[in-house]
Amino acid sequence: MLTAFNTWLSDNASVLEVWGGFVVSSMLNLASHAGVKTQMSSCRVKDVSSAIGKIARKGYKDPIAEMTDLVGARIVVLLSKDLKVVASLLSSNGHWDVQLARDPEEEVAQSPEKFDYQSLHYELRAKAGVIIDGVSVPEGLCCELQIRTLMQHAYAEVAHDSIYKSTWPAPVKARRYIASSAALIDTADHLFCETMEILAEENRERGELLEQLSELYDAKISPSKIKDQKLNMIILDEFDEELQGQDTLLEINDLLTRKSYIASRIKERAVSDPFWAQPITILAYWLVSRSPHEVFDKWPFAGSHDALDMIYSDLGLNH
């Protein structure tokens, strides 16, 4: 059996590599379209000596069918909230059948007091007729996919060979420290996820206002392709108090209608100065018209004070 398996693995190494590479590239593409930023990725084909050692340990009778990690792929994301998004995308690819091989959430439910290795493991088996770059992938060929966070990856890299795969049993203190680090990683991930939720909620209203300002700018001035989101969001943040409880969009639209020259001047200036291509310029006119003595000193970008001077001049006001 071992001779036949050895020959099969050597003969099919390139097919396994193509299959693993396809899994990685497909998942990176799906993650990108879902707005998930991946931190790293990899794939590897199991070498013969490692495979034969595993056969001896596990007692496989048909290692080609039973060994799920002859080719392995890994996708690393930032936080645990990203894990769920990427995992939900697996069934979107029609080239494989998906089976969850290891679910850390289930393990936590069974032993909530235990902190350990947390990666998600999936078995992706090729469907019939899969051809990648001219290479025919045998039906049922398995690629084991690991999905983990960046912190889980760091933990696994330290603990895998040094603790769990070590030739000799690790000392009690070492195992205690590695368990403590797993608990810290779990806590840090939870805090990071909560922080991201708070930030997302905080920025949601400003993001919606910026989108509305952009639509109004495009309709009243001209479509702009050089919008600087950071600049616009910083100004929205700086004048957050002035925007509270106001029907800002309606009032800006009314201002641009009453003073129709504003639109033409913004459009002329946008040709040579990117500041005027920002949706925030129409908000600046509104702010200055309401509180001329406060806006200039509160403006967060000294580099655009000249442009702000023009706004005051256009409105016939002083700061």
Coordinates of N, CA, C and O in Angstrom, one line a residue, residues 56-152:
A56 N 0.9 6.0 9.5 CA 1.3 5.1 10.6 C 0.6 5.5 11.9 O 0.2 4.6 12.7
R57 N 0.5 6.8 12.1 CA -0.2 7.3 13.4 C -1.7 7.0 13.4 O -2.3 6.7 14.4
K58 N -2.3 7.3 12.2 CA -3.8 7.2 12.1 C -4.3 5.9 11.7 O -5.5 5.6 11.9
G59 N -3.5 5.0 11.1 CA -3.9 3.7 10.7 C -4.8 3.7 9.5 O -5.7 2.9 9.4
Y60 N -4.6 4.7 8.5 CA -5.4 4.7 7.3 C -5.3 3.5 6.5 O -4.2 2.9 6.3
K61 N -6.4 3.0 6.0 CA -6.5 1.9 5.1 C -6.4 2.3 3.6 O -5.9 1.6 2.7
D62 N -7.0 3.5 3.4 CA -7.1 4.1 2.0 C -6.7 5.5 2.2 O -7.6 6.4 2.1
P63 N -5.4 5.8 2.3 CA -5.0 7.2 2.6 C -5.3 8.2 1.5 O -5.5 9.4 1.9
I64 N -5.4 7.8 0.3 CA -5.8 8.8 -0.8 C -7.2 9.3 -0.5 O -7.4 10.5 -0.7
A65 N -8.1 8.5 -0.1 CA -9.4 8.9 0.2 C -9.6 9.5 1.6 O -10.4 10.4 1.8
E66 N -8.9 8.9 2.6 CA -9.1 9.2 4.0 C -8.3 10.5 4.4 O -8.7 11.2 5.4
M67 N -7.1 10.7 3.8 CA -6.3 11.8 4.3 C -6.8 13.1 3.6 O -6.7 13.3 2.4
T68 N -7.3 14.0 4.5 CA -8.0 15.2 3.9 C -7.0 16.3 3.7 O -7.4 17.3 3.1
D69 N -5.8 16.2 4.2 CA -4.8 17.3 4.1 C -3.6 17.0 3.1 O -2.5 17.6 3.3
L70 N -3.9 16.2 2.1 CA -2.8 16.0 1.2 C -2.4 17.3 0.5 O -1.3 17.5 0.1
V71 N -3.4 18.2 0.3 CA -3.1 19.5 -0.1 C -3.9 20.4 0.9 O -5.1 20.2 1.2
G72 N -3.2 21.4 1.4 CA -3.9 22.3 2.4 C -3.8 23.7 2.0 O -2.8 24.2 1.3
A73 N -4.8 24.5 2.3 CA -4.8 25.9 2.0 C -5.2 26.7 3.2 O -5.8 26.2 4.2
R74 N -4.7 27.9 3.3 CA -4.9 28.8 4.5 C -5.2 30.2 4.1 O -4.6 30.8 3.2
I75 N -6.3 30.7 4.7 CA -6.6 32.1 4.6 C -6.6 32.8 5.9 O -7.2 32.3 6.9
V76 N -5.9 33.9 6.1 CA -5.8 34.6 7.3 C -6.5 35.9 7.2 O -6.1 36.7 6.3
V77 N -7.4 36.2 8.1 CA -8.1 37.5 8.1 C -7.8 38.2 9.4 O -7.0 37.7 10.2
L78 N -8.3 39.4 9.6 CA -7.9 40.2 10.7 C -8.6 39.8 12.0 O -7.9 39.5 13.0
L79 N -9.9 39.7 12.0 CA -10.6 39.5 13.3 C -11.7 38.4 13.1 O -12.0 38.0 12.0
S80 N -12.2 37.9 14.2 CA -13.1 36.8 14.2 C -14.4 37.1 13.4 O -15.1 36.3 12.8
K81 N -14.8 38.4 13.4 CA -16.0 38.8 12.6 C -15.8 38.5 11.2 O -16.8 38.3 10.4
D82 N -14.6 38.6 10.7 CA -14.3 38.3 9.3 C -14.3 36.8 9.0 O -14.6 36.4 7.8
L83 N -14.0 36.0 10.0 CA -14.1 34.6 9.8 C -15.4 34.1 9.3 O -15.6 33.3 8.4
K84 N -16.5 34.6 10.0 CA -17.8 34.2 9.6 C -18.2 34.7 8.2 O -18.9 33.9 7.5
V85 N -17.7 35.8 7.8 CA -18.0 36.3 6.5 C -17.4 35.4 5.4 O -18.0 35.0 4.5
V86 N -16.1 35.1 5.6 CA -15.4 34.3 4.7 C -16.0 32.9 4.6 O -16.2 32.3 3.6
A87 N -16.3 32.3 5.8 CA -16.9 31.0 5.9 C -18.2 30.9 5.1 O -18.5 29.9 4.5
S88 N -19.0 32.0 5.2 CA -20.3 32.0 4.5 C -20.2 32.0 3.0 O -21.1 31.7 2.3
L89 N -19.0 32.3 2.5 CA -18.8 32.4 1.1 C -18.4 31.1 0.4 O -18.4 31.0 -0.8
L90 N -18.1 30.1 1.2 CA -17.5 28.9 0.7 C -18.5 28.2 -0.3 O -18.1 27.6 -1.3
S91 N -19.8 28.2 0.0 CA -20.7 27.6 -0.9 C -21.0 28.3 -2.1 O -21.7 27.9 -3.0
S92 N -20.4 29.5 -2.3 CA -20.6 30.4 -3.5 C -19.8 29.8 -4.7 O -20.1 30.2 -5.8
N93 N -18.9 29.0 -4.4 CA -18.1 28.4 -5.5 C -18.6 27.1 -5.9 O -18.7 26.2 -5.1
G94 N -18.9 26.9 -7.2 CA -19.5 25.7 -7.7 C -18.6 24.6 -8.1 O -19.0 23.6 -8.6
H95 N -17.3 24.8 -7.8 CA -16.3 23.8 -8.2 C -16.0 22.7 -7.1 O -15.3 21.8 -7.3
W96 N -16.6 23.0 -5.9 CA -16.3 22.0 -4.8 C -17.6 21.8 -3.9 O -18.5 22.6 -3.9
D97 N -17.6 20.7 -3.2 CA -18.5 20.5 -2.1 C -17.8 20.8 -0.8 O -16.6 20.5 -0.6
V98 N -18.6 21.3 0.1 CA -18.0 21.8 1.4 C -18.5 21.0 2.6 O -19.6 20.7 2.7
Q99 N -17.5 20.7 3.5 CA -17.9 20.0 4.7 C -17.0 20.6 5.8 O -15.8 20.8 5.7
L100 N -17.7 21.1 6.9 CA -17.0 21.6 8.0 C -16.4 20.5 8.8 O -17.0 19.6 9.3
A101 N -15.0 20.5 9.0 CA -14.3 19.5 9.6 C -14.0 19.8 11.1 O -13.8 18.9 11.9
R102 N -13.9 21.1 11.4 CA -13.6 21.5 12.8 C -14.2 22.8 13.0 O -14.0 23.8 12.3
D103 N -15.1 22.9 14.1 CA -15.8 24.1 14.4 C -15.4 24.5 15.9 O -15.9 23.9 16.8
P104 N -14.6 25.5 16.0 CA -14.2 26.0 17.3 C -15.3 26.4 18.2 O -15.3 26.2 19.4
E105 N -16.4 27.0 17.6 CA -17.6 27.4 18.4 C -18.2 26.2 19.1 O -18.7 26.3 20.2
E106 N -18.3 25.1 18.4 CA -18.9 23.9 19.0 C -18.0 23.4 20.1 O -18.5 23.0 21.2
E107 N -16.7 23.5 19.9 CA -15.8 23.0 21.0 C -15.9 23.9 22.2 O -15.8 23.4 23.3
V108 N -16.0 25.2 22.0 CA -16.2 26.1 23.1 C -17.5 25.9 23.8 O -17.5 25.9 25.1
A109 N -18.5 25.6 23.1 CA -19.8 25.3 23.7 C -19.7 24.0 24.6 O -20.3 24.0 25.7
Q110 N -18.9 23.1 24.2 CA -18.7 21.8 25.0 C -17.8 22.0 26.2 O -18.0 21.4 27.2
S111 N -16.7 22.9 26.0 CA -15.8 23.1 27.1 C -15.5 24.6 27.1 O -14.4 25.1 26.7
P112 N -16.4 25.4 27.7 CA -16.3 26.9 27.7 C -15.1 27.4 28.5 O -14.6 28.5 28.3
E113 N -14.6 26.6 29.4 CA -13.5 27.0 30.2 C -12.1 26.8 29.6 O -11.1 27.2 30.1
K114 N -12.1 26.1 28.4 CA -10.9 25.7 27.8 C -10.5 26.7 26.7 O -11.4 27.0 25.8
F115 N -9.3 27.2 26.6 CA -8.8 28.1 25.6 C -7.7 27.3 24.8 O -6.7 26.9 25.4
D116 N -7.9 27.2 23.5 CA -7.0 26.4 22.7 C -7.0 26.9 21.2 O -7.6 28.0 20.9
Y117 N -6.4 26.1 20.4 CA -6.4 26.4 18.9 C -7.8 26.6 18.4 O -8.7 25.9 18.7
Q118 N -7.9 27.7 17.6 CA -9.3 28.2 17.2 C -9.6 28.2 15.7 O -10.6 28.6 15.3
S119 N -8.7 27.7 14.8 CA -8.9 27.8 13.4 C -10.1 27.0 12.9 O -10.4 25.9 13.5
L120 N -10.8 27.6 11.9 CA -11.9 26.8 11.3 C -11.2 25.9 10.2 O -10.3 26.3 9.5
H121 N -11.7 24.7 10.1 CA -11.2 23.7 9.1 C -12.3 23.2 8.3 O -13.4 22.8 8.8
Y122 N -12.1 23.3 7.0 CA -13.1 22.8 6.0 C -12.5 21.9 5.1 O -11.3 22.0 4.7
E123 N -13.3 20.9 4.6 CA -12.8 20.0 3.6 C -13.6 20.3 2.3 O -14.8 20.3 2.2
L124 N -12.8 20.7 1.3 CA -13.4 21.1 0.0 C -13.0 20.0 -1.0 O -11.8 19.8 -1.3
R125 N -14.0 19.3 -1.5 CA -13.8 18.2 -2.4 C -14.3 18.6 -3.8 O -15.4 19.1 -4.0
A126 N -13.4 18.4 -4.8 CA -13.7 18.8 -6.2 C -14.9 18.1 -6.7 O -15.1 16.8 -6.5
K127 N -15.7 18.8 -7.4 CA -16.9 18.2 -8.1 C -16.4 17.6 -9.4 O -15.3 17.8 -9.8
A128 N -17.3 16.8 -10.0 CA -16.9 16.2 -11.3 C -16.7 17.2 -12.4 O -17.4 18.2 -12.5
G129 N -15.7 17.0 -13.2 CA -15.5 17.8 -14.4 C -14.7 19.1 -14.1 O -14.7 20.0 -15.0
V130 N -14.0 19.2 -13.0 CA -13.3 20.5 -12.7 C -12.0 20.5 -13.5 O -11.2 19.5 -13.3
I131 N -11.8 21.5 -14.3 CA -10.5 21.7 -15.0 C -10.0 23.1 -14.8 O -10.7 24.0 -15.0
I132 N -8.7 23.1 -14.3 CA -8.1 24.4 -13.9 C -6.8 24.6 -14.7 O -5.9 23.7 -14.6
D133 N -6.8 25.6 -15.6 CA -5.6 25.9 -16.4 C -5.2 24.6 -17.2 O -4.0 24.3 -17.3
G134 N -6.2 23.9 -17.7 CA -5.9 22.7 -18.5 C -5.6 21.4 -17.7 O -5.4 20.4 -18.2
V135 N -5.6 21.6 -16.3 CA -5.4 20.4 -15.5 C -6.7 19.9 -15.0 O -7.5 20.6 -14.4
S136 N -7.0 18.6 -15.2 CA -8.2 17.9 -14.7 C -8.0 17.5 -13.3 O -7.1 16.8 -13.0
V137 N -8.9 18.0 -12.4 CA -8.8 17.7 -11.0 C -9.8 16.5 -10.7 O -11.0 16.6 -11.1
P138 N -9.3 15.4 -10.2 CA -10.1 14.2 -9.9 C -11.3 14.5 -9.0 O -11.2 15.3 -8.1
E139 N -12.5 14.0 -9.4 CA -13.6 14.2 -8.5 C -13.4 13.7 -7.1 O -12.8 12.6 -6.9
G140 N -13.7 14.5 -6.1 CA -13.6 14.1 -4.7 C -12.2 14.4 -4.1 O -12.0 14.3 -2.9
L141 N -11.3 15.0 -5.0 CA -10.0 15.3 -4.4 C -10.2 16.4 -3.4 O -10.8 17.4 -3.6
C142 N -9.6 16.2 -2.2 CA -9.9 17.1 -1.0 C -8.7 18.1 -0.9 O -7.6 17.8 -1.0
C143 N -9.2 19.3 -0.6 CA -8.2 20.3 -0.1 C -8.7 20.8 1.3 O -9.9 21.2 1.4
E144 N -7.9 20.7 2.3 CA -8.3 21.1 3.6 C -8.0 22.6 3.7 O -6.8 23.1 3.6
L145 N -9.0 23.4 4.0 CA -8.9 24.8 4.1 C -9.0 25.3 5.5 O -9.9 24.9 6.2
Q146 N -8.0 26.0 6.0 CA -8.0 26.6 7.3 C -8.3 28.1 7.2 O -7.7 28.8 6.3
I147 N -9.2 28.6 8.0 CA -9.5 30.0 8.0 C -9.3 30.4 9.5 O -9.9 29.9 10.4
R148 N -8.4 31.4 9.6 CA -8.0 31.9 11.0 C -7.8 33.3 11.0 O -7.5 34.0 10.0
T149 N -7.8 33.9 12.2 CA -7.5 35.3 12.4 C -6.0 35.5 12.5 O -5.2 34.5 12.7
L150 N -5.5 36.7 12.4 CA -4.1 37.0 12.5 C -3.5 36.6 13.8 O -2.4 36.0 13.9
M151 N -4.3 36.8 14.9 CA -3.8 36.4 16.2 C -3.9 34.9 16.4 O -3.0 34.3 17.0
Q152 N -4.9 34.3 15.9 CA -4.9 32.8 15.9 C -3.8 32.2 15.1 O -3.2 31.2 15.5

